[in-house]
Coordinates of C-alpha atoms in Angstrom, one line a residue:
Chain A
A1 CA 0.2 0.2 0.0
Q2 CA 0.9 3.6 -0.8
K3 CA 2.0 5.7 2.1
V4 CA 3.9 9.5 2.6
T5 CA 5.5 10.6 5.7
Q6 CA 6.0 14.2 6.6
A7 CA 8.0 14.0 9.5
Q8 CA 8.1 17.2 10.7
T9 CA 4.7 19.2 11.8
E10 CA 5.7 22.3 12.4
I11 CA 8.8 24.2 11.6
S12 CA 8.9 28.1 12.7
V13 CA 12.0 29.7 11.1
V14 CA 12.4 33.5 10.8
E15 CA 12.4 35.7 7.2
K16 CA 15.4 35.1 4.9
E17 CA 16.2 31.7 6.5
D18 CA 16.2 28.6 4.2
V19 CA 13.9 25.9 5.1
T20 CA 13.5 22.1 3.8
L21 CA 10.7 19.8 4.0
D22 CA 10.9 15.9 4.3
C23 CA 8.5 13.9 2.4
V24 CA 9.5 10.1 2.4
Y25 CA 7.1 7.8 0.6
E26 CA 6.2 3.9 0.3
T27 CA 5.3 1.9 -3.1
R28 CA 5.4 -1.0 -4.9
D29 CA 4.8 0.3 -8.0
T30 CA 7.5 1.2 -10.5
T31 CA 5.6 3.9 -12.1
Y32 CA 4.4 7.0 -9.9
Y33 CA 4.4 10.6 -9.6
L34 CA 4.9 12.8 -6.5
F35 CA 3.2 16.0 -5.8
W36 CA 3.8 18.8 -3.5
Y37 CA 1.2 21.2 -3.0
K38 CA 1.2 24.7 -0.8
Q39 CA -2.3 25.4 1.5
P40 CA -2.3 28.7 2.8
P41 CA -5.2 29.9 5.6
S42 CA -7.4 31.0 2.7
G43 CA -7.8 27.2 2.4
E44 CA -7.2 26.0 -1.6
L45 CA -4.3 23.6 -2.2
V46 CA -1.6 25.6 -5.0
F47 CA 0.2 22.9 -7.1
L48 CA 3.6 23.1 -7.1
I49 CA 5.5 20.5 -8.8
R50 CA 5.1 17.2 -9.9
R51 CA 8.0 14.7 -10.5
N52 CA 7.7 11.3 -11.8
S53 CA 9.5 8.3 -10.8
F54 CA 11.6 8.0 -14.0
D55 CA 13.1 11.7 -13.5
E56 CA 15.3 11.9 -10.9
Q57 CA 16.6 15.3 -12.2
N58 CA 16.4 17.8 -9.3
E59 CA 14.6 21.5 -10.2
I60 CA 14.5 24.6 -9.0
S61 CA 12.1 27.3 -9.5
G62 CA 12.4 30.8 -8.1
R63 CA 13.3 30.4 -4.7
Y64 CA 11.8 26.5 -4.4
S65 CA 13.8 24.0 -5.3
W66 CA 13.1 20.3 -4.7
N67 CA 15.7 17.0 -4.1
F68 CA 14.1 13.8 -5.4
Q69 CA 16.6 10.9 -4.7
K70 CA 14.6 7.5 -5.2
S71 CA 17.3 5.1 -3.5
T72 CA 15.8 6.7 0.0
S73 CA 12.4 7.0 -1.7
S74 CA 12.8 10.3 -0.5
F75 CA 11.2 14.0 -2.4
N76 CA 12.9 17.0 -0.1
F77 CA 11.4 21.0 -0.6
T78 CA 13.4 23.8 -0.2
I79 CA 12.2 27.2 0.1
T80 CA 15.4 29.6 -0.2
A81 CA 15.0 33.2 1.6
S82 CA 11.8 32.1 3.1
Q83 CA 9.0 35.1 3.2
V84 CA 6.2 35.9 5.2
V85 CA 3.8 35.0 2.1
D86 CA 5.5 31.4 2.3
S87 CA 3.4 30.9 5.8
A88 CA 1.8 27.6 5.3
V89 CA 0.9 23.7 5.2
Y90 CA 2.9 21.9 2.6
F91 CA 1.5 18.3 1.8
C92 CA 3.2 16.4 -0.1
A93 CA 1.5 13.6 -2.2
L94 CA 1.9 10.0 -4.2
S95 CA -0.4 8.9 -7.0
D96 CA 0.4 5.3 -8.4
L97 CA -1.5 2.7 -10.5
E98 CA -2.5 1.0 -7.3
G99 CA -4.2 4.0 -5.6
A100 CA -7.8 3.5 -7.0
A101 CA -6.4 3.1 -10.9
G102 CA -4.2 6.3 -10.4
N103 CA -7.0 8.5 -9.4
K104 CA -6.0 8.8 -6.0
L105 CA -3.6 11.2 -4.7
T106 CA -2.0 9.6 -1.1
F107 CA -1.1 13.0 1.3
G108 CA 1.1 13.3 4.0
G109 CA 0.1 14.5 6.9
G110 CA 1.8 18.2 6.1
T111 CA 4.0 19.9 7.4
R112 CA 3.2 23.6 8.8
V113 CA 5.8 26.1 7.9
L114 CA 5.3 29.6 10.1
V115 CA 7.6 32.6 8.5
K116 CA 8.2 35.4 11.1
P117 CA 8.5 38.6 10.0
Chain Q
D1 CA -7.5 33.3 -8.5
T2 CA -8.2 29.8 -8.2
E3 CA -9.8 28.0 -11.5
V4 CA -11.9 25.6 -10.0
T5 CA -14.7 27.5 -8.0
Q6 CA -16.5 26.5 -4.8
T7 CA -20.2 27.8 -3.2
P8 CA -20.5 28.7 -1.0
K9 CA -17.9 29.7 0.8
H10 CA -19.5 29.1 4.3
L11 CA -22.3 26.9 5.1
V12 CA -23.6 26.3 8.3
M13 CA -27.1 23.9 8.4
G14 CA -29.1 21.9 10.9
M15 CA -28.4 18.3 11.3
T16 CA -32.0 17.7 9.3
N17 CA -31.6 20.5 6.7
K18 CA -30.7 19.7 3.0
K19 CA -28.5 22.0 1.3
S20 CA -25.9 21.6 -1.8
L21 CA -22.4 22.5 -2.7
K22 CA -21.0 23.6 -6.1
C23 CA -18.3 23.4 -8.3
E24 CA -17.1 24.5 -11.5
Q25 CA -14.5 24.1 -14.0
H26 CA -13.4 26.0 -16.7
M27 CA -10.8 24.5 -17.8
G28 CA -11.7 21.4 -19.7
H29 CA -10.9 19.1 -17.2
R30 CA -12.4 15.5 -17.3
A31 CA -11.9 14.5 -13.8
M32 CA -13.1 16.0 -10.9
Y33 CA -13.0 15.2 -7.0
W34 CA -14.3 15.9 -3.7
Y35 CA -12.6 15.9 -0.7
K36 CA -12.6 16.6 3.0
Q37 CA -10.7 18.1 5.1
K38 CA -10.7 18.2 9.2
A39 CA -8.4 20.3 11.2
K40 CA -4.8 19.8 10.6
K41 CA -5.3 16.7 8.6
P42 CA -4.5 15.9 4.8
P43 CA -7.3 16.1 2.6
E44 CA -9.8 12.7 2.2
L45 CA -11.0 11.9 -1.0
M46 CA -14.7 11.4 -1.4
F47 CA -15.7 10.8 -4.8
V48 CA -13.9 10.6 -8.3
Y49 CA -16.1 11.7 -11.5
S50 CA -14.1 10.7 -14.7
Y51 CA -16.1 12.2 -17.7
E52 CA -19.2 12.6 -16.0
K53 CA -19.5 8.9 -14.4
L54 CA -19.0 8.4 -11.2
S55 CA -15.4 6.0 -11.0
I56 CA -15.1 6.2 -7.5
N57 CA -16.7 6.5 -4.3
E58 CA -14.6 5.9 -0.8
S59 CA -17.3 4.5 1.1
V60 CA -18.8 7.9 1.9
P61 CA -22.0 7.6 3.7
S62 CA -25.0 8.0 1.5
R63 CA -26.1 11.4 3.7
F64 CA -23.4 12.8 0.9
S65 CA -24.8 12.5 -2.8
P66 CA -22.5 13.7 -5.4
E67 CA -24.1 14.3 -9.3
C68 CA -21.9 16.0 -12.4
P69 CA -24.2 17.5 -14.5
N70 CA -22.1 18.0 -17.2
S71 CA -18.6 18.2 -17.5
S72 CA -17.8 21.8 -15.9
L73 CA -20.1 21.1 -12.6
L74 CA -20.2 19.2 -9.9
N75 CA -22.6 19.2 -6.8
L76 CA -22.7 17.7 -3.6
H77 CA -25.8 17.4 -1.9
L78 CA -26.1 17.4 1.9
H79 CA -28.8 15.5 4.1
A80 CA -29.2 14.5 7.4
L81 CA -25.6 15.2 7.9
Q82 CA -23.7 14.6 11.7
P83 CA -21.9 17.3 13.9
E84 CA -18.6 15.0 12.6
D85 CA -19.4 15.6 9.1
S86 CA -18.1 19.4 9.8
A87 CA -15.0 20.0 7.9
L88 CA -13.6 22.0 4.8
Y89 CA -14.9 20.6 1.8
L90 CA -12.7 20.8 -1.7
C91 CA -13.4 20.4 -4.9
A92 CA -10.6 19.6 -7.4
S93 CA -10.6 18.9 -11.3
S94 CA -7.6 17.3 -13.6
R95 CA -7.2 17.3 -17.2
G96 CA -7.9 13.4 -17.3
G97 CA -8.3 10.6 -14.9
S98 CA -4.9 9.3 -15.5
F99 CA -2.1 9.5 -12.3
N100 CA 0.3 11.8 -13.7
Q101 CA -2.4 15.0 -13.9
P102 CA -1.7 17.5 -11.4
Q103 CA -5.2 17.7 -9.5
H104 CA -6.0 21.3 -9.2
F105 CA -8.6 22.6 -6.3
G106 CA -10.9 24.9 -5.2
D107 CA -10.7 27.2 -1.9
G108 CA -13.1 25.0 -0.1
T109 CA -16.5 25.2 1.1
R110 CA -16.2 25.3 5.1
L111 CA -19.3 23.3 6.6
S112 CA -20.3 23.5 10.2
I113 CA -23.1 21.3 11.7
L114 CA -24.8 22.5 14.3

């Protein structure tokens, strides 16, 4: 069965500090997709990135970067030079073909990030 | 602004009331989803519609009744809810039902059952 673990429940930083969110996943499928979503207090989940199991190339997008390591089943997310607007709950999620024929996202428990001015 | 629109944003109802939540998207997506999210928890999948047909029901109680009138609209009809049903209800859509498509979420409806 699929499982996504975000060990950090809450991280508090001061503005301009870097923050790294950990995500570890389990799946029996060889083909799967990993996602990161951001949920600000308004409630909407905002899609940030998708990565497939065959693409281990790390990615940087502005102040965001992602480190996918298949060998350790991890898909970590770093916010560089954090800003107050980054305060939100961040969810890592997995979809594979076992999960309701691919229609189900398995979410981690979420990590609440609080960026203080 | 989100491209998935949910109404109402807040709803308070009694246990004997009947109400409906609405979700609309105009991105041409063919899969739509309902999720329930309790405070400090991740979203839990309730229903999936693929090409306007119900494809997944995650053992949701019958007091929740989904409906997909067309490819842009998704409703969730509520009847005889319980206090534990109070939660944030999120709608999402994706380009297709395949597992590699990101889901795009609305702002949600915050539902309180008295």
